[in-house]
Coordinates of N, CA and C in Angstrom, one line a residue:
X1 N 72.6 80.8 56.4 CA 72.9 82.3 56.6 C 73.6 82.5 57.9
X2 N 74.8 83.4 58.1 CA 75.3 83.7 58.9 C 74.7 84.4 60.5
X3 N 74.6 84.3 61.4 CA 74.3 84.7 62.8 C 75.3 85.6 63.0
X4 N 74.8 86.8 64.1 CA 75.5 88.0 64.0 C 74.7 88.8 64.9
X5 N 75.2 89.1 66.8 CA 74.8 89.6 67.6 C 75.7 90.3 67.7
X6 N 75.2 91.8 68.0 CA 75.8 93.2 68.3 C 75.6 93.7 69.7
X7 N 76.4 94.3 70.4 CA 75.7 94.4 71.6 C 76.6 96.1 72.3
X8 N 75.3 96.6 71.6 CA 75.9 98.5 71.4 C 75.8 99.0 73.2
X9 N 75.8 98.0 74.1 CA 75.7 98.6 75.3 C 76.5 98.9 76.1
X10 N 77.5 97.9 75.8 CA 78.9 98.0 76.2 C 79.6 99.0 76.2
X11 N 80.0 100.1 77.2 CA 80.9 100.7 77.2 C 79.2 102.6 77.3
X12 N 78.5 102.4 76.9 CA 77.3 103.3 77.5 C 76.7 103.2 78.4
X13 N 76.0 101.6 78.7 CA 74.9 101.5 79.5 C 75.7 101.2 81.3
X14 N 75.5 101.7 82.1 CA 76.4 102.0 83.1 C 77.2 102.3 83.1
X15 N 78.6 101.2 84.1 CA 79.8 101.4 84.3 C 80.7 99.9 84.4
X16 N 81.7 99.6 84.4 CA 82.6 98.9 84.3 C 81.5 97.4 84.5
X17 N 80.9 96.7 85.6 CA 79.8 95.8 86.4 C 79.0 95.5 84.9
X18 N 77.9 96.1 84.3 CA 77.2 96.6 83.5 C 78.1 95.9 82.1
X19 N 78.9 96.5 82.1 CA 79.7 96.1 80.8 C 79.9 94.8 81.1
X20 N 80.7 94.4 81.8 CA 80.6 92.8 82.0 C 79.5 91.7 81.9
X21 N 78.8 92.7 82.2 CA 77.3 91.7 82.4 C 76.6 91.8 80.9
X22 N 76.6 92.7 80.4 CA 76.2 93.4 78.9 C 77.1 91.8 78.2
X23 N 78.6 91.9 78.1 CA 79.5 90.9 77.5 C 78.8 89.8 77.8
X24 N 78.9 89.3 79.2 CA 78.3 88.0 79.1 C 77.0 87.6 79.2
X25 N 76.1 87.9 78.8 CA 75.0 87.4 78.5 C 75.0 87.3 77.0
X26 N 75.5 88.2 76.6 CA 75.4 88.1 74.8 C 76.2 87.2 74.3
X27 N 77.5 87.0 75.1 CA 79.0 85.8 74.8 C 77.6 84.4 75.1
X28 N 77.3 84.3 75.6 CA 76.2 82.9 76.2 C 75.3 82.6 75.0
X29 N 74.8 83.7 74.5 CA 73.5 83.7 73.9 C 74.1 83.2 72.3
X30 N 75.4 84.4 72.5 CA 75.9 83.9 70.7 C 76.6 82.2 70.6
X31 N 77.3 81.7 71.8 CA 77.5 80.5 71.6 C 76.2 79.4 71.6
X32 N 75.6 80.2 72.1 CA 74.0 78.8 71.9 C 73.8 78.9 70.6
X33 N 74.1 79.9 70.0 CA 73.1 79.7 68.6 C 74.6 79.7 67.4
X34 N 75.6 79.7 68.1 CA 76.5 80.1 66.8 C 77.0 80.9 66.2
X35 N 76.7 81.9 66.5 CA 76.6 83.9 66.1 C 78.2 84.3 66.5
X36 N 78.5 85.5 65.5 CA 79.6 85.8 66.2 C 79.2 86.9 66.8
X37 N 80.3 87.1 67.6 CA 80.0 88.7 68.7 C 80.4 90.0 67.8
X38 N 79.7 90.8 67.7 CA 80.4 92.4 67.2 C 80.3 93.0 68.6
X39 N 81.4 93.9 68.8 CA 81.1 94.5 70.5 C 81.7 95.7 69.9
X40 N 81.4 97.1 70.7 CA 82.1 98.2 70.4 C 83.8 98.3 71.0
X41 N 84.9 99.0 70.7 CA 86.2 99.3 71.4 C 85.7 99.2 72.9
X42 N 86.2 98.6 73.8 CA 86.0 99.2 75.3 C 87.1 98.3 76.3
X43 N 87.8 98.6 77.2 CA 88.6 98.5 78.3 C 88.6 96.9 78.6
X44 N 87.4 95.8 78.4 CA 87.5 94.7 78.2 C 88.1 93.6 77.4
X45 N 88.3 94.3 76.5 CA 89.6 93.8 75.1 C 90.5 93.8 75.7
X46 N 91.4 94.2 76.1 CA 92.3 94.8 77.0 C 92.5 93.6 77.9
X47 N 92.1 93.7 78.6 CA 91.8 93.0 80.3 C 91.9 91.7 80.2
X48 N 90.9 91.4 79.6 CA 90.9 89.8 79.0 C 91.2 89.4 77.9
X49 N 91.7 89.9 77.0 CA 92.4 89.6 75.6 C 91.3 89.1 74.8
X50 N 90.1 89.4 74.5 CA 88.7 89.3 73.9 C 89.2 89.8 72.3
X51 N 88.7 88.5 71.5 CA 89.1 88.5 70.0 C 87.9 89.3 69.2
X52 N 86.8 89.8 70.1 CA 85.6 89.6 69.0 C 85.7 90.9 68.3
X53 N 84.6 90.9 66.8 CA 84.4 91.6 66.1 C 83.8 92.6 66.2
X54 N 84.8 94.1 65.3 CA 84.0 95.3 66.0 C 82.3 95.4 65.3
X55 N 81.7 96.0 65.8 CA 80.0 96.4 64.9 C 80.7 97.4 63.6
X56 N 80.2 96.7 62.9 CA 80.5 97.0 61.5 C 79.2 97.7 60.9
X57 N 78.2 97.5 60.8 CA 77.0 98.2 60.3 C 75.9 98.1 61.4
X58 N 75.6 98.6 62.6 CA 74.9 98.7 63.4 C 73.2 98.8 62.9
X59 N 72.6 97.8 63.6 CA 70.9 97.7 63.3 C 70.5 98.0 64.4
X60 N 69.1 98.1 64.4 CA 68.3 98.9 65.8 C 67.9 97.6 66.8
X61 N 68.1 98.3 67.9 CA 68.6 97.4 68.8 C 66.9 96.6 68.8
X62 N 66.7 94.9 69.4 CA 65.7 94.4 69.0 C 64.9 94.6 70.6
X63 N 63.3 93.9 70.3 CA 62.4 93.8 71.5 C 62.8 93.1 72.3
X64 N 63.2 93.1 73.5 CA 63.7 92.3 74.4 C 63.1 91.5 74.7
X65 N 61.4 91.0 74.7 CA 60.6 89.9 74.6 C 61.1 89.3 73.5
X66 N 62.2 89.1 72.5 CA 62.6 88.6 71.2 C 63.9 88.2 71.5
X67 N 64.4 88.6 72.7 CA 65.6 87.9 72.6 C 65.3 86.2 73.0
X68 N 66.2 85.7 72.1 CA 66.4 84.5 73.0 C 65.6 83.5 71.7
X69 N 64.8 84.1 71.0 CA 64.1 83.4 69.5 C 65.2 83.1 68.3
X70 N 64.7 82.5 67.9 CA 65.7 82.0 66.7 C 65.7 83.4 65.4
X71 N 66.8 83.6 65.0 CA 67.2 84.4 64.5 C 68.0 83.8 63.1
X72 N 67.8 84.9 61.9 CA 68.9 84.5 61.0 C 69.3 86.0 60.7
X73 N 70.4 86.5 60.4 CA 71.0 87.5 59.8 C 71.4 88.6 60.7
X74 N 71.5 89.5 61.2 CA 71.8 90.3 62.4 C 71.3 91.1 63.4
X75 N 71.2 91.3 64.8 CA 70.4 91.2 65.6 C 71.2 92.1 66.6
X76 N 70.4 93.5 67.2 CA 71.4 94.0 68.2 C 71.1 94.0 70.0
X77 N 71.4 93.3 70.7 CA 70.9 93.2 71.9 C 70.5 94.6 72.9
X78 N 69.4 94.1 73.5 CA 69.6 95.6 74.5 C 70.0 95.4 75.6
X79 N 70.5 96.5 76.5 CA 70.9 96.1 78.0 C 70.7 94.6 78.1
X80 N 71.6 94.1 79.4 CA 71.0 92.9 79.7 C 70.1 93.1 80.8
X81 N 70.0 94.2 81.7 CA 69.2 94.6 82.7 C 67.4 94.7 81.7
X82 N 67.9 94.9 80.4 CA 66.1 94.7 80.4 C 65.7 93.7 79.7
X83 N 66.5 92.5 79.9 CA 66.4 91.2 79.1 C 65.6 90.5 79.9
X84 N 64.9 89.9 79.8 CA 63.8 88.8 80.6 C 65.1 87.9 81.3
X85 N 64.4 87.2 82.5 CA 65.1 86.9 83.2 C 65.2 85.2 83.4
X86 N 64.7 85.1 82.4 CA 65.2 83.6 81.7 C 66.1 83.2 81.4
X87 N 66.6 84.2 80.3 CA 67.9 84.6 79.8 C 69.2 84.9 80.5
X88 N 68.7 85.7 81.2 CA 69.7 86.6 82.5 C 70.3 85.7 83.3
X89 N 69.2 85.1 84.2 CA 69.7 84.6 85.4 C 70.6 83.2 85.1
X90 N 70.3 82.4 84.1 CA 71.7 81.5 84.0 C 72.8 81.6 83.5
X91 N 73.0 82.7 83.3 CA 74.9 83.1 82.9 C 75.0 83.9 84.3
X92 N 75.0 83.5 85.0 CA 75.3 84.2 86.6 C 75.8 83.1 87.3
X93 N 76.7 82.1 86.9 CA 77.4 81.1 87.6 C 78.5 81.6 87.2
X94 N 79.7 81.1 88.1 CA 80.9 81.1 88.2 C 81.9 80.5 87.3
X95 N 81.2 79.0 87.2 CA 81.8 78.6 85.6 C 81.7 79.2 84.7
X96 N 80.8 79.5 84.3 CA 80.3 81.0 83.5 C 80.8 81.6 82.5
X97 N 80.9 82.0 83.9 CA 81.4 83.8 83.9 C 82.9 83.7 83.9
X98 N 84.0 82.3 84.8 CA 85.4 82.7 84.6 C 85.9 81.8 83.1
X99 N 85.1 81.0 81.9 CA 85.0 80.6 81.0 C 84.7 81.7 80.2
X100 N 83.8 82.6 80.1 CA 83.6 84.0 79.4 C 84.5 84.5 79.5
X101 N 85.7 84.8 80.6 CA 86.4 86.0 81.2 C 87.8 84.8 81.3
X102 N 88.4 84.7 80.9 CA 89.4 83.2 81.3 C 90.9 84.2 80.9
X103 N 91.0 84.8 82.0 CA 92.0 85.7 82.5 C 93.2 85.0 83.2
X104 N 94.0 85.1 83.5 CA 95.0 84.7 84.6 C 95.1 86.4 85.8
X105 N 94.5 85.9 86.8 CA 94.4 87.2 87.4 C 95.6 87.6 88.2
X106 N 95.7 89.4 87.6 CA 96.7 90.0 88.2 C 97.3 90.0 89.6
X107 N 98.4 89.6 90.0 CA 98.8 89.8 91.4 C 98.8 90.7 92.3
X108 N 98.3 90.9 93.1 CA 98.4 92.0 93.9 C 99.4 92.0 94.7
X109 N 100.8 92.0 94.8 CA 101.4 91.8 96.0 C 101.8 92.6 96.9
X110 N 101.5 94.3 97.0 CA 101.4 94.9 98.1 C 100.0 94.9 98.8
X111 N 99.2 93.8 98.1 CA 97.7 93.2 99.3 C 97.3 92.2 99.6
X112 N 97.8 91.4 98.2 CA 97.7 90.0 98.8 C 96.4 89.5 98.6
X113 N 95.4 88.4 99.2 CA 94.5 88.0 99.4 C 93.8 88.7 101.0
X114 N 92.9 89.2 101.0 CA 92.5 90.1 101.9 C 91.3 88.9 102.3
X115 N 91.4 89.1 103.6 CA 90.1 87.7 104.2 C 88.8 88.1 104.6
X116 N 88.3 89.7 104.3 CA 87.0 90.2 104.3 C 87.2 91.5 103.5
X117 N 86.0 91.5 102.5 CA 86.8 92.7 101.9 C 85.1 93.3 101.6
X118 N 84.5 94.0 102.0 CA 83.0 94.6 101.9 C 83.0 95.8 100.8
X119 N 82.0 95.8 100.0 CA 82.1 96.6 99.2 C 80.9 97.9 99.4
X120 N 81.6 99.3 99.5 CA 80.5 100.2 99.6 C 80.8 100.8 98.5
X121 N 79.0 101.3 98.1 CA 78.8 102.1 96.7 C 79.2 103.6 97.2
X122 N 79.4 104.4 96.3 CA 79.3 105.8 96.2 C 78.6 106.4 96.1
X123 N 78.0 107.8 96.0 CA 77.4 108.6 95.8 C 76.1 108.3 94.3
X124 N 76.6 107.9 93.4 CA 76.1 107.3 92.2 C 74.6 107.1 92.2
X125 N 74.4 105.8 93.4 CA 73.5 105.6 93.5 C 72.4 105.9 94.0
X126 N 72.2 107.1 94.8 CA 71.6 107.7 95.3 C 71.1 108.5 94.6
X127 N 71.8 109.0 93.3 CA 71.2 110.4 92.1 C 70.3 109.0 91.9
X128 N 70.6 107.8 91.3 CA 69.5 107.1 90.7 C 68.3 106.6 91.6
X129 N 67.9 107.0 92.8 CA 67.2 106.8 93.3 C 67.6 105.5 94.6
X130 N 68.9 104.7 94.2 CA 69.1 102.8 95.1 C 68.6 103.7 96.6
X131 N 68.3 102.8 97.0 CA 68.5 102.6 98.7 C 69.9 102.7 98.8
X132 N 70.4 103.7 100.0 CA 71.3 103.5 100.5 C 71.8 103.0 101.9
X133 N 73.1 102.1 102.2 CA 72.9 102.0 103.2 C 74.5 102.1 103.5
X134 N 74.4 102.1 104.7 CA 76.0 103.6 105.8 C 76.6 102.1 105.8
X135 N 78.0 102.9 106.0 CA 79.1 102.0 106.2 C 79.2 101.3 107.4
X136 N 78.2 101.7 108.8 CA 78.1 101.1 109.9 C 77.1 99.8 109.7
X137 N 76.8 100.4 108.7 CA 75.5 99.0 109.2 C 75.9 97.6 108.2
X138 N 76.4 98.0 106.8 CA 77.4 97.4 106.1 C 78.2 96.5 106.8
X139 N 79.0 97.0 108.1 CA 80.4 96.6 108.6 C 79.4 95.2 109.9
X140 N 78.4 96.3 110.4 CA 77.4 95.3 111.6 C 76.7 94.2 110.9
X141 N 76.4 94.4 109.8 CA 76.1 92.7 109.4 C 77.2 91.9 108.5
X142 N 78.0 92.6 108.2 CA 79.1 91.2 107.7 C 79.8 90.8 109.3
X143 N 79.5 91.4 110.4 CA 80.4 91.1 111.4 C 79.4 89.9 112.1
X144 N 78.1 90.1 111.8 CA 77.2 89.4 112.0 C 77.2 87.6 111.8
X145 N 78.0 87.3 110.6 CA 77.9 86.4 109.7 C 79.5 85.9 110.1
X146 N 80.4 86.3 110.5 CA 81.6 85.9 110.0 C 82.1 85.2 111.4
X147 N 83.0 83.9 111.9 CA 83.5 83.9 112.6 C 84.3 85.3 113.6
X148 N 85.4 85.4 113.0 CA 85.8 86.4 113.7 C 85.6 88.2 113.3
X149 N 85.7 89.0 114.6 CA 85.1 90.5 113.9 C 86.6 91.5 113.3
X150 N 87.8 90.5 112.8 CA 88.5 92.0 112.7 C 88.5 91.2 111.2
X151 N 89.8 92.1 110.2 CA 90.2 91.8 109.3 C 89.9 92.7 108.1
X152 N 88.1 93.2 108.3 CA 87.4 94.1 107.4 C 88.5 94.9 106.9
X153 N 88.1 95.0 104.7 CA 88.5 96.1 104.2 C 87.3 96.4 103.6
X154 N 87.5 97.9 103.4 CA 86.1 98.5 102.7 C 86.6 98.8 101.3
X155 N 85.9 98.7 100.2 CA 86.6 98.8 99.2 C 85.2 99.9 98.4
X156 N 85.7 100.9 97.5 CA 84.6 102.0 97.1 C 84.9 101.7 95.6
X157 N 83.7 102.1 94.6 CA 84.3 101.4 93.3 C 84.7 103.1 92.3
X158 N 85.5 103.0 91.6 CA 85.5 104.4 90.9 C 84.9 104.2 89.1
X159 N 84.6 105.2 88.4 CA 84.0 104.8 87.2 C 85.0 105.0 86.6
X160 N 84.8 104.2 85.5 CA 86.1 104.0 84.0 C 86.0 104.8 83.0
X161 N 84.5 105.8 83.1 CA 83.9 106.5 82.1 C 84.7 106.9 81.4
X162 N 86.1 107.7 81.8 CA 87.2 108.6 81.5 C 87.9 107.9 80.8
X163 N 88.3 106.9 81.0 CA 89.5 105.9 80.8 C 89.0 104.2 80.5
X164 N 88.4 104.4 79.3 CA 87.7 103.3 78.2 C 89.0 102.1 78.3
X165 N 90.1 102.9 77.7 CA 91.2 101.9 76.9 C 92.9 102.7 77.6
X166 N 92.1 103.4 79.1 CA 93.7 103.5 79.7 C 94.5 102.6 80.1
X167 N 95.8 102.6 80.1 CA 96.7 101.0 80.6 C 96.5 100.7 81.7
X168 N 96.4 101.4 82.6 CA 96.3 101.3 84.3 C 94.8 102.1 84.9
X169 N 94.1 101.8 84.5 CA 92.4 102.5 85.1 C 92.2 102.3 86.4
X170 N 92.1 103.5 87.4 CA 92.0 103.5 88.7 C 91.3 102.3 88.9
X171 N 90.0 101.9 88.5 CA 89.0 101.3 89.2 C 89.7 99.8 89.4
X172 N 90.8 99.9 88.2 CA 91.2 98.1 88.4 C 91.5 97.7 89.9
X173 N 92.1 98.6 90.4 CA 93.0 98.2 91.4 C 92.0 98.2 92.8
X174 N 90.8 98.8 92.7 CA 89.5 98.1 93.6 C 89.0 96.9 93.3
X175 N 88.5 96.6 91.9 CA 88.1 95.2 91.5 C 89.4 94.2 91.8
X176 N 90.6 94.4 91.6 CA 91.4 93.1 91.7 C 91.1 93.0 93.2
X177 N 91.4 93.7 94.3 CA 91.0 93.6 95.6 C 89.9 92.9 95.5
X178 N 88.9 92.8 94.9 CA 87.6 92.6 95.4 C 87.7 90.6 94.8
X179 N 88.1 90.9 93.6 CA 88.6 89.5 93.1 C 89.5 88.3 93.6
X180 N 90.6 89.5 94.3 CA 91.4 88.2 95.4 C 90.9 88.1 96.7
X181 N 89.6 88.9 97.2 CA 88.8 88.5 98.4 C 88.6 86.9 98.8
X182 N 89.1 86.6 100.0 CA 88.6 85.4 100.7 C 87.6 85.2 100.9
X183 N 86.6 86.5 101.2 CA 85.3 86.6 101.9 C 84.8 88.0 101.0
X184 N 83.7 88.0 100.0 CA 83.8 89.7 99.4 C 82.1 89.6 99.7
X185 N 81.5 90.3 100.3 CA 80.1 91.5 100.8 C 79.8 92.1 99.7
X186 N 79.1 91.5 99.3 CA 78.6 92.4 97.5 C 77.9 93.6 98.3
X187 N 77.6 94.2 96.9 CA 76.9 95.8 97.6 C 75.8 95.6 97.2
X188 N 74.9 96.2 97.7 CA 73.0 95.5 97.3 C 73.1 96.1 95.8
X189 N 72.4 95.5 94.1 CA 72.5 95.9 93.4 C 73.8 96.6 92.3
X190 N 74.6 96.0 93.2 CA 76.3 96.5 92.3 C 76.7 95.1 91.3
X191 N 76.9 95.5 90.3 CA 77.0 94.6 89.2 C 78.7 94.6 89.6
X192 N 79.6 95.5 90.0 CA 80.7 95.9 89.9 C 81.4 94.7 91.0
X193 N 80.9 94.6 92.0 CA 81.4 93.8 93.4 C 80.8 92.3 93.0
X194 N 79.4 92.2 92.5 CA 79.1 91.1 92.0 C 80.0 90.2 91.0
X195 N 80.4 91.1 89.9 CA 81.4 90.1 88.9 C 82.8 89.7 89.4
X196 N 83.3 91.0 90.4 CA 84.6 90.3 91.6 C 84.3 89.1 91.8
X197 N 83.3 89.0 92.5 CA 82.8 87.7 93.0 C 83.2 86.6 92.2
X198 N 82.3 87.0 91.0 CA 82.4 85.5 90.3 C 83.7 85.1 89.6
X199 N 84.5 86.1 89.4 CA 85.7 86.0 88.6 C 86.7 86.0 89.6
X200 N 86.4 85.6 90.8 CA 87.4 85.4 91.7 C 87.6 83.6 92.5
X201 N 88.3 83.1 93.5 CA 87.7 81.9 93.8 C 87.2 81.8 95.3
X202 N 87.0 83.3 96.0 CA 86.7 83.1 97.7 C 85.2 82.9 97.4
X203 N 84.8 82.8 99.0 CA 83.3 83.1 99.0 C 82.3 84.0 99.2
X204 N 81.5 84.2 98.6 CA 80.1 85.1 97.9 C 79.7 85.5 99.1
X205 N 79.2 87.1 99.6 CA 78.2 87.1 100.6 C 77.0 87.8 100.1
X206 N 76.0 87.0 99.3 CA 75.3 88.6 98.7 C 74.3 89.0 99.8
X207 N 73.8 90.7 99.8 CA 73.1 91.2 100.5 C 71.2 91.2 99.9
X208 N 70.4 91.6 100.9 CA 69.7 91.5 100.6 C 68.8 92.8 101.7
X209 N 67.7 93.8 100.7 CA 67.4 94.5 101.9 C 66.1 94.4 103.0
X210 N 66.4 95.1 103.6 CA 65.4 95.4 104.8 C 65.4 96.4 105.7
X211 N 63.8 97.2 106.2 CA 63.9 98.0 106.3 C 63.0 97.9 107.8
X212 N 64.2 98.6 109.0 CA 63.7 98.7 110.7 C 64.0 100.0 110.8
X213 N 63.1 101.1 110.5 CA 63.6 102.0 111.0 C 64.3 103.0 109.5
X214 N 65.3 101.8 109.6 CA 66.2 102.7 108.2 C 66.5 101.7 107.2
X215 N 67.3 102.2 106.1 CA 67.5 100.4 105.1 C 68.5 100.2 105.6
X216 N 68.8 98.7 105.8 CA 69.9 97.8 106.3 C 70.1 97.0 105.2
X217 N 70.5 96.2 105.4 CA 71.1 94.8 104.1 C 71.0 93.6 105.5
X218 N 71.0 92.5 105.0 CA 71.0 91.1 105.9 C 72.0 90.6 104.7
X219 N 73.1 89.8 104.6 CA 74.0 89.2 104.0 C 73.5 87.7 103.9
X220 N 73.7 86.8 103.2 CA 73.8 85.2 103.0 C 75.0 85.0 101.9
X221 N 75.3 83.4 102.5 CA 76.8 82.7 101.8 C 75.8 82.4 100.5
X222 N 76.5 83.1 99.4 CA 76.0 82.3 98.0 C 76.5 81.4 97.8
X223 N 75.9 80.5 96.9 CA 76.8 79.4 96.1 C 76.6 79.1 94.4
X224 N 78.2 80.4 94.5 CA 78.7 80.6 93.2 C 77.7 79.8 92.0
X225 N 77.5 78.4 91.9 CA 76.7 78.1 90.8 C 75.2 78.2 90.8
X226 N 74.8 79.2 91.9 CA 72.9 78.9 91.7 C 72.2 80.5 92.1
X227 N 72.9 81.5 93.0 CA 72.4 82.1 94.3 C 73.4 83.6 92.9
X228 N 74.0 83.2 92.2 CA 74.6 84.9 91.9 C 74.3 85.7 90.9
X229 N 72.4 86.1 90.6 CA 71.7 86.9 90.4 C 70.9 87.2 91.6
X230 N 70.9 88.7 91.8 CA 70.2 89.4 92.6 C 68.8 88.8 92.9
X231 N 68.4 88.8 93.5 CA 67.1 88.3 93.4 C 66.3 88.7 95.0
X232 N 64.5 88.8 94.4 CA 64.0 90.0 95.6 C 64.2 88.4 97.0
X233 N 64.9 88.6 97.7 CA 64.5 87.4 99.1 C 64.4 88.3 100.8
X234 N 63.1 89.7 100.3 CA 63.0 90.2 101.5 C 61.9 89.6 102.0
X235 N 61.5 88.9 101.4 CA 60.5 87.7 102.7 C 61.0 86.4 103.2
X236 N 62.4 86.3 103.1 CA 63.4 85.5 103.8 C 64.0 86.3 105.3
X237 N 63.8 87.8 105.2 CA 64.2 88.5 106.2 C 63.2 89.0 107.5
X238 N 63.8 89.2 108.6 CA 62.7 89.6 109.8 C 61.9 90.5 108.9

């Protein structure tokens, strides 16, 4: 009997980050077992030239303690943020993720490869409750970590919500920055700056928080194949 993963999150459950991560966990899950992908219309088709199948008869989405069991007939994923993290955390390598995503990435040539490129969230996260943390303190600890202190760009992310399957979607032209980063400052919990990361070839700085007073972030060099899911390391910190 035929295998058949649906993954209705794509394109609802966040924003642009979210979608990617939604794709690749399910693109991972359906090659282990054989399944083809049904994915909804979304801005990803597009981008990466993704052949899969639209959801054709949509089923209720399954228990997320159940993903990852052997399955026959059709099966709809939930979020990958509420997938056990068994699942999760090994499609978060760079091989991955640029074998899921196997793009030839757009040129930037009025920017070039940028050699620190730090990413601040917007306003967004703060309605959902994140910790936030100011663009001084952001700038004081990547300056912390890096040989030299100039070079910094700050890069802000915009949503796609509007513009699913527009030709030119504002937000691309922050992610490709973020993607031809030499050096890119993930944002604590941004899925958005995190997949730059991996679908790019510079190096990783993920953050991590802490709190003196006010919330801060502490940065460390990831390495792309082990370190690029979030993960709690505030008892690595003062």
């Amino acid at each position: 009997m035929s295998r058949i993963i649906q993954v209705p999150a794509i394109g609802k459950e966040g924003q642009w980050g979210n979608w990617l991560c939604h794709y690749l966990v399910a693109r991972v899950l359906a090659d282990e077992v054989g399944a083809t992908l049904e994915t909804p219309l979304w801005i990803g088709q597009r981008i990466f030239k993704l052949k899969d199948q639209p959801i054709k008869n949509p089923v209720p989405v399954i228990n997320p303690r159940d993903a990852g069991k052997p399955f026959d007939g059709v099966i709809a994923l939930p979020p990958f943020f509420n997938l056990p993290h068994r699942i999760v955390d090994p499609c978060f390598k760079r091989s991955i993720v640029q074998k899921t995503f196997p793009w030839r990435r757009p040129r930037m040539p009025l920017v070039g490869s940028l050699p620190k490129v730090i990413h601040r969230r917007r306003g967004d996260f703060a309605k959902h409750g994140f910790p936030q943390v100011t663009t001084e303190c952001l700038f004081e600890e990547a300056h912390n970590v890096c040989d030299r202190p100039r070079g910094f760009v700050f890069v802000s992310d915009d949503s796609p919500h509007q513009k699913q399957i527009a030709d030119d979607p504002d937000f691309l032209e922050d992610f490709l920055i973020m993607v031809h980063a030499k050096n890119l400052f993930v944002y604590p919990r941004s899925t958005f700056s995190q997949m730059a990361g991996l679908l790019g070839n510079g190096q990783i700085w993920f953050p991590a928080f802490y709190t003196m007073g006010k919330t801060r972030v502490k940065y460390f060099k990831a390495d792309p194949e082990k370190d690029c899911w979030f993960q709690d390391r505030n008892n690595d910190l003062p």
